[in-house]
Short mmCIF file of C-alpha atoms and ligand atoms in Angstrom, two decimals:
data_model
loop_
_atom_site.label_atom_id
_atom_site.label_comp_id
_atom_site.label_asym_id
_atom_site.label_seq_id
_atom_site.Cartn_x
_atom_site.Cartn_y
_atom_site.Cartn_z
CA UNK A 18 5.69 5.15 7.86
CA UNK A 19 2.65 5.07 10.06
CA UNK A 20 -0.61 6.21 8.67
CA UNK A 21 -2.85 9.25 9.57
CA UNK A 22 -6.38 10.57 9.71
CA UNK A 23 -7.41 13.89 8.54
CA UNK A 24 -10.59 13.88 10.62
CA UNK A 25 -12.02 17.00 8.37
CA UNK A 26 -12.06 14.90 4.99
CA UNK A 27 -12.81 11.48 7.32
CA UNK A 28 -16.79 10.51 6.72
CA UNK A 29 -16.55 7.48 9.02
CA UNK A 30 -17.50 5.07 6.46
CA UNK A 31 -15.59 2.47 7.53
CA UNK A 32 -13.14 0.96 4.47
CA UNK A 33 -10.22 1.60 6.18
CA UNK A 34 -11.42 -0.09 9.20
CA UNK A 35 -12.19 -2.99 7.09
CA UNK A 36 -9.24 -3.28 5.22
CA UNK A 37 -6.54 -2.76 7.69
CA UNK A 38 -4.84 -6.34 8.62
CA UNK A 39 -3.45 -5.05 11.72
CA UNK A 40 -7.19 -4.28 12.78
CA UNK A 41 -5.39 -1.00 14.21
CA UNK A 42 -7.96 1.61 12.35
CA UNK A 43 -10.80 2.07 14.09
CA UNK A 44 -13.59 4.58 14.34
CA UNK A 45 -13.66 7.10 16.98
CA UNK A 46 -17.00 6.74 19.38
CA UNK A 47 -17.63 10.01 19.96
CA UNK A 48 -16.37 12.21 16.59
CA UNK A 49 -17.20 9.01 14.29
CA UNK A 50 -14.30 9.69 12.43
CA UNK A 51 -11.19 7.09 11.65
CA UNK A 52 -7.87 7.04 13.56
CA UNK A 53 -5.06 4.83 14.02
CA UNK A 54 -5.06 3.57 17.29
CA UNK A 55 -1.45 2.41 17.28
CA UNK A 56 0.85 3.62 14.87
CA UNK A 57 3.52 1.62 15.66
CA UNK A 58 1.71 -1.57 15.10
CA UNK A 59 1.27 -0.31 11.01
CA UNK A 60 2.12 -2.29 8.82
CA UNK A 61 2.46 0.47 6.14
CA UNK A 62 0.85 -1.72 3.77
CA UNK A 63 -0.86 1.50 2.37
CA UNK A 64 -4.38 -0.72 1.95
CA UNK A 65 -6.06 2.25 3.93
CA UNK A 66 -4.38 4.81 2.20
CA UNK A 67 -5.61 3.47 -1.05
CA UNK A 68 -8.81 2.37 -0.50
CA UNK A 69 -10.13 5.91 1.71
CA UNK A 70 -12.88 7.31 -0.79
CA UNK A 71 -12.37 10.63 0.69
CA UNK A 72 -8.20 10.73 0.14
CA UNK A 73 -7.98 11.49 4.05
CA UNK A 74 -5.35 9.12 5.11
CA UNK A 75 -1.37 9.81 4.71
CA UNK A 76 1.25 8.36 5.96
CA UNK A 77 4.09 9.96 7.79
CA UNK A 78 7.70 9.23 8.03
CA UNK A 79 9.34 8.52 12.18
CA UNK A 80 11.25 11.69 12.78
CA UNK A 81 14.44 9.26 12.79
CA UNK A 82 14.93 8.74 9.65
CA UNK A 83 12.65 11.12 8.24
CA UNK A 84 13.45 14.69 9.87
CA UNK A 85 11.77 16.67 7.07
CA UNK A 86 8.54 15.27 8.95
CA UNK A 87 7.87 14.45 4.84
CA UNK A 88 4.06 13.07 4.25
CA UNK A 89 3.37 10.61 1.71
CA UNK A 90 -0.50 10.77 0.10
CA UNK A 91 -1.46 7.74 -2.15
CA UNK A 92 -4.07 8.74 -5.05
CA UNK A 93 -6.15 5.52 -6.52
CA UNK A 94 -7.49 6.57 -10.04
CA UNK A 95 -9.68 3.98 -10.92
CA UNK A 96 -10.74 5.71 -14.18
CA UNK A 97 -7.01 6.16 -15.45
CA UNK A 98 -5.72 2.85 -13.86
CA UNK A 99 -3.44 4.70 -11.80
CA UNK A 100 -1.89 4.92 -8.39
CA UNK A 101 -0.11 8.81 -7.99
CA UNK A 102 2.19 9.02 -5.21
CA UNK A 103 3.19 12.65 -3.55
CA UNK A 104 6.14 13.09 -1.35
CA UNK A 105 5.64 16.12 0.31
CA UNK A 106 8.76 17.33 2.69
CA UNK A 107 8.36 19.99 5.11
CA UNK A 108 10.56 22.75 3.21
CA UNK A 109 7.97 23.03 0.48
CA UNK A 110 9.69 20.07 -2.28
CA UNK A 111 7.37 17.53 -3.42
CA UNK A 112 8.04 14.74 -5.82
CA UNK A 113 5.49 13.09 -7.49
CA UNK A 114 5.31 9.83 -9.19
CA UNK A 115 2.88 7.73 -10.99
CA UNK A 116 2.51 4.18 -11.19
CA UNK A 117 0.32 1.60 -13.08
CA UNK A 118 -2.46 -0.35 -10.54
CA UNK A 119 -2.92 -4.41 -11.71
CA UNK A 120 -5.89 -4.55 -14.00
CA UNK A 121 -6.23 -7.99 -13.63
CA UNK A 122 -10.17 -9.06 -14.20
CA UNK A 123 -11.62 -10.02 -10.71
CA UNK A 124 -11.30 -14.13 -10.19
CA UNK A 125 -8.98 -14.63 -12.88
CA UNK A 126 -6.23 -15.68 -11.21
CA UNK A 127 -5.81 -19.29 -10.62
CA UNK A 128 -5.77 -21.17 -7.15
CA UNK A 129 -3.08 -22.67 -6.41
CA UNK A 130 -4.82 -26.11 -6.86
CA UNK A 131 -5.23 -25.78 -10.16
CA UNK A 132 -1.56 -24.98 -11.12
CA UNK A 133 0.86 -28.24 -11.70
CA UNK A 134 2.68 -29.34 -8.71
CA UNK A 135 6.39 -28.18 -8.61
CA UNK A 136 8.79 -30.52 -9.40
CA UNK A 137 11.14 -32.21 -7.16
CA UNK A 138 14.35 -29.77 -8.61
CA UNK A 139 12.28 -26.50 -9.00
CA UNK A 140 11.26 -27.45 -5.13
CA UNK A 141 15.38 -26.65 -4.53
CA UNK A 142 14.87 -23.66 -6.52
CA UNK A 143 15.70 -20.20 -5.49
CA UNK A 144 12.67 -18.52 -7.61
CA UNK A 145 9.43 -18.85 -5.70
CA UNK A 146 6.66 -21.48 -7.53
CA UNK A 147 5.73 -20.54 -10.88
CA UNK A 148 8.17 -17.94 -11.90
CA UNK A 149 9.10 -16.62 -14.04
CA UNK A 150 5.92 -17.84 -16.24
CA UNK A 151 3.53 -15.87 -13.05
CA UNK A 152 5.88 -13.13 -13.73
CA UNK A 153 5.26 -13.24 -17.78
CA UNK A 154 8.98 -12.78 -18.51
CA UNK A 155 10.48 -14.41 -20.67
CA UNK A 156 13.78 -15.98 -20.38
CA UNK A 157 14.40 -16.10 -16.58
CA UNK A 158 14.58 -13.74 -13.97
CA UNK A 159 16.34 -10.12 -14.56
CA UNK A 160 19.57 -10.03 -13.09
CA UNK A 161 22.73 -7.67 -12.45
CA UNK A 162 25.23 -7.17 -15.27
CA UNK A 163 28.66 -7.85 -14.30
CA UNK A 164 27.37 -8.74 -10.45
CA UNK A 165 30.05 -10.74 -8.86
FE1 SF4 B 219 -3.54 -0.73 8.57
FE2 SF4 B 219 -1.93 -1.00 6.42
FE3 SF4 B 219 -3.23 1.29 6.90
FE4 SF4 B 219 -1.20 0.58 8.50
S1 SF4 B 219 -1.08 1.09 6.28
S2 SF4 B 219 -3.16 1.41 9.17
S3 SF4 B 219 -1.50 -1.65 8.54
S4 SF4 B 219 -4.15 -0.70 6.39
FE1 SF4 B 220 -12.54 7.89 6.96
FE2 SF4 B 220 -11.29 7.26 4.70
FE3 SF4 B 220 -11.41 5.50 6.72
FE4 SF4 B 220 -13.63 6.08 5.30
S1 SF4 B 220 -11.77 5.04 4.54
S2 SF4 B 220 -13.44 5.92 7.57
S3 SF4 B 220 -13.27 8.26 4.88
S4 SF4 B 220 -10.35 7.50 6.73
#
């Protein structure tokens, strides 16, 4: 779902340009507002979407698989340490959701130099290095009951 501008909340102040890792937001010479300049490049990583100050970017749905034309706005509350998502589809339904952002203190996390090298049988491994311990469960990975 590609992201969009609402150029009347838009200040131009440039975090989304920054953030974006497909370098695909970019400010508009003339109006000095943001746009995408090539939606189907997104990435929908939702970076812009989350870090706009002014709440003006959404994201949209392709008409393919989303013919409600449903928009998607991303709310970053700092102060309550939560991200509130809002589906909004075109025959008036929303759903709304809320979801805890990582509070992890700034430069806490360790490089990965300074972890312990994987072993030679967690290297064959199907968990990825350090799990579940980076994961803080205990006891393994969660898996399906009864899976076959
Ligand atoms: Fe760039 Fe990600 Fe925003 Fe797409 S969702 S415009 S890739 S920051
Ligand atoms: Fe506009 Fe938001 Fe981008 Fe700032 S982060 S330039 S307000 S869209």
């Amino acid at each position: 779902m590609p992201t969009f501008v609402y150029m009347t909340r838009c200040d131009g102040c440039g975090h989304c340009v920054d953030v974006c890792p497909s370098d695909i937001m970019h400010i508009d010479k003339t109006y000095r507002r943001a746009y995408n300049i090539e939606p189907n490049m997104c990435w929908e990583c939702y970076s812009c979407v989350k870090a706009c100050p002014q709440n003006a970017i959404d994201a949209r749905g392709y008409a393919d698989f989303a013919p409600l034309g449903h928009s998607v706005r991303a709310l970053r509350e700092e102060e309550k340490g939560t991200i509130s998502w809002k589906l909004k589809f075109r025959d008036g339904r929303e759903k709304n959701f809320v979801s805890p952002i990582r509070t992890t203190p700034w430069g806490t996390i360790p490089s990965p130099t300074n972890l312990e090298k994987p072993s030679a049988e967690a290297m064959q491994s199907q968990e990825l290095a350090h799990e579940p311990d980076a994961l803080n469960i205990e006891g393994g990975l969660p898996s399906l009951k009864g899976a076959v």
